[in-house]
Short mmCIF file of C-alpha atoms in Angstrom, two decimals:
data_model
loop_
_atom_site.label_atom_id
_atom_site.label_comp_id
_atom_site.label_asym_id
_atom_site.label_seq_id
_atom_site.Cartn_x
_atom_site.Cartn_y
_atom_site.Cartn_z
CA MET P 1 194.27 -82.15 -42.46
CA THR P 2 191.39 -81.54 -40.10
CA LEU P 3 189.04 -83.28 -42.53
CA GLN P 4 190.83 -86.50 -41.65
CA GLU P 5 190.39 -86.03 -37.89
CA TYR P 6 187.00 -86.69 -36.33
CA ASP P 7 187.73 -84.42 -33.34
CA TYR P 8 187.50 -81.34 -35.56
CA ALA P 9 184.06 -82.20 -36.97
CA ARG P 10 182.34 -80.51 -34.02
CA GLU P 11 184.06 -77.17 -34.67
CA SER P 12 182.23 -74.62 -36.77
CA PRO P 13 183.81 -74.19 -40.19
CA SER P 14 184.16 -70.44 -39.71
CA LYS P 15 185.98 -70.83 -36.40
CA LEU P 16 188.22 -73.51 -37.87
CA ALA P 17 189.08 -71.26 -40.84
CA ALA P 18 189.75 -68.28 -38.58
CA SER P 19 191.98 -70.40 -36.33
CA CYS P 20 193.92 -71.71 -39.33
CA LEU P 21 194.44 -68.14 -40.51
CA LEU P 22 195.66 -67.02 -37.09
CA LEU P 23 198.05 -69.97 -36.90
CA ALA P 24 199.39 -69.21 -40.39
CA LEU P 25 199.86 -65.51 -39.55
CA THR P 26 201.68 -66.48 -36.37
CA MET P 27 203.87 -69.11 -38.02
CA LYS P 28 204.97 -66.73 -40.77
CA ASN P 29 205.35 -63.67 -38.48
CA LEU P 30 202.85 -61.71 -40.56
CA GLY P 31 201.22 -59.89 -37.67
CA GLY P 32 198.45 -60.75 -35.32
CA TRP P 33 194.70 -60.69 -35.27
CA THR P 34 193.67 -57.22 -36.37
CA PRO P 35 190.42 -55.39 -35.60
CA THR P 36 189.46 -55.87 -39.26
CA LEU P 37 189.89 -59.64 -39.00
CA GLU P 38 187.94 -59.62 -35.74
CA TYR P 39 185.10 -57.64 -37.31
CA TYR P 40 184.73 -59.73 -40.46
CA SER P 41 185.30 -63.13 -38.85
CA GLY P 42 183.24 -62.42 -35.74
CA TYR P 43 185.93 -63.95 -33.52
CA ARG P 44 188.25 -62.33 -31.03
CA SER P 45 191.80 -63.61 -30.91
CA GLN P 46 191.21 -65.07 -27.45
CA ASP P 47 188.28 -67.10 -28.81
CA LEU P 48 190.64 -68.88 -31.19
CA HIS P 49 193.66 -69.60 -28.97
CA ALA P 50 192.62 -73.08 -27.82
CA LEU P 51 191.82 -74.23 -31.35
CA VAL P 52 195.05 -72.71 -32.72
CA LYS P 53 197.02 -74.73 -30.16
CA ARG P 54 195.16 -77.91 -31.15
CA LEU P 55 195.87 -77.24 -34.82
CA ASN P 56 199.58 -76.75 -34.14
CA PHE P 57 199.55 -79.96 -32.10
CA LEU P 58 197.97 -81.73 -35.09
CA LEU P 59 200.81 -80.50 -37.28
CA THR P 60 203.39 -81.56 -34.72
CA TYR P 61 202.15 -85.06 -33.91
CA GLN P 62 200.60 -86.31 -37.10
CA PRO P 63 200.66 -89.96 -38.09
CA HIS P 64 203.11 -90.33 -40.97
CA ASP P 65 202.12 -93.85 -41.90
CA LYS P 66 198.60 -93.21 -43.24
CA LEU P 67 196.55 -90.62 -45.10
CA LYS P 68 199.50 -89.05 -46.89
CA ALA P 69 197.57 -87.55 -49.82
CA VAL P 70 197.03 -84.10 -48.29
CA ARG P 71 200.64 -83.81 -47.13
CA THR P 72 201.94 -84.95 -50.51
CA LYS P 73 199.69 -82.56 -52.41
CA TYR P 74 200.68 -79.51 -50.37
CA SER P 75 204.37 -80.42 -50.45
CA HIS P 76 204.43 -79.51 -54.14
CA ARG P 77 205.84 -76.16 -55.29
CA VAL P 78 202.52 -75.29 -56.95
CA PHE P 79 201.12 -74.96 -53.41
CA PHE P 80 204.28 -73.17 -52.18
CA GLU P 81 205.34 -76.31 -50.25
CA VAL P 82 203.28 -75.26 -47.24
CA ALA P 83 203.22 -78.82 -45.91
CA LYS P 84 206.98 -78.61 -45.44
CA ILE P 85 206.80 -75.63 -43.08
CA PRO P 86 207.70 -76.90 -39.61
CA PRO P 87 205.12 -76.43 -36.85
CA MET P 88 205.81 -73.89 -34.14
CA ASP P 89 207.25 -74.80 -30.79
CA MET P 90 204.30 -74.89 -28.39
CA LEU P 91 205.95 -72.50 -25.91
CA LYS P 92 206.74 -69.95 -28.63
CA LEU P 93 203.20 -70.25 -29.94
CA GLU P 94 201.84 -69.63 -26.45
CA GLU P 95 203.98 -66.49 -26.10
CA LYS P 96 202.90 -65.11 -29.48
CA LEU P 97 199.25 -65.80 -28.80
CA LYS P 98 199.43 -63.92 -25.52
CA SER P 99 200.68 -60.86 -27.40
CA CYS P 100 197.78 -60.99 -29.91
#
């Protein structure tokens, strides 16, 4: 979805990928940012918090009237219907990120 948003073009691809992973781990309650993830990604959890919040905001307030191809594709069971997972409440996300 970030490919469709110009604001994310200035982010480094590695930071964007790491932030997406942290958001996914948080949304699915699969643990936080481990020392192994920090070592191999080169990012501390705190470095990613602002971008994780922006990504969750993108999921929350996305325009439903245009650019539906990505959402439609990832709503299919082949992709585990990940586009149907509801975004996190911003306050809950903030709490979970503080504990990472």
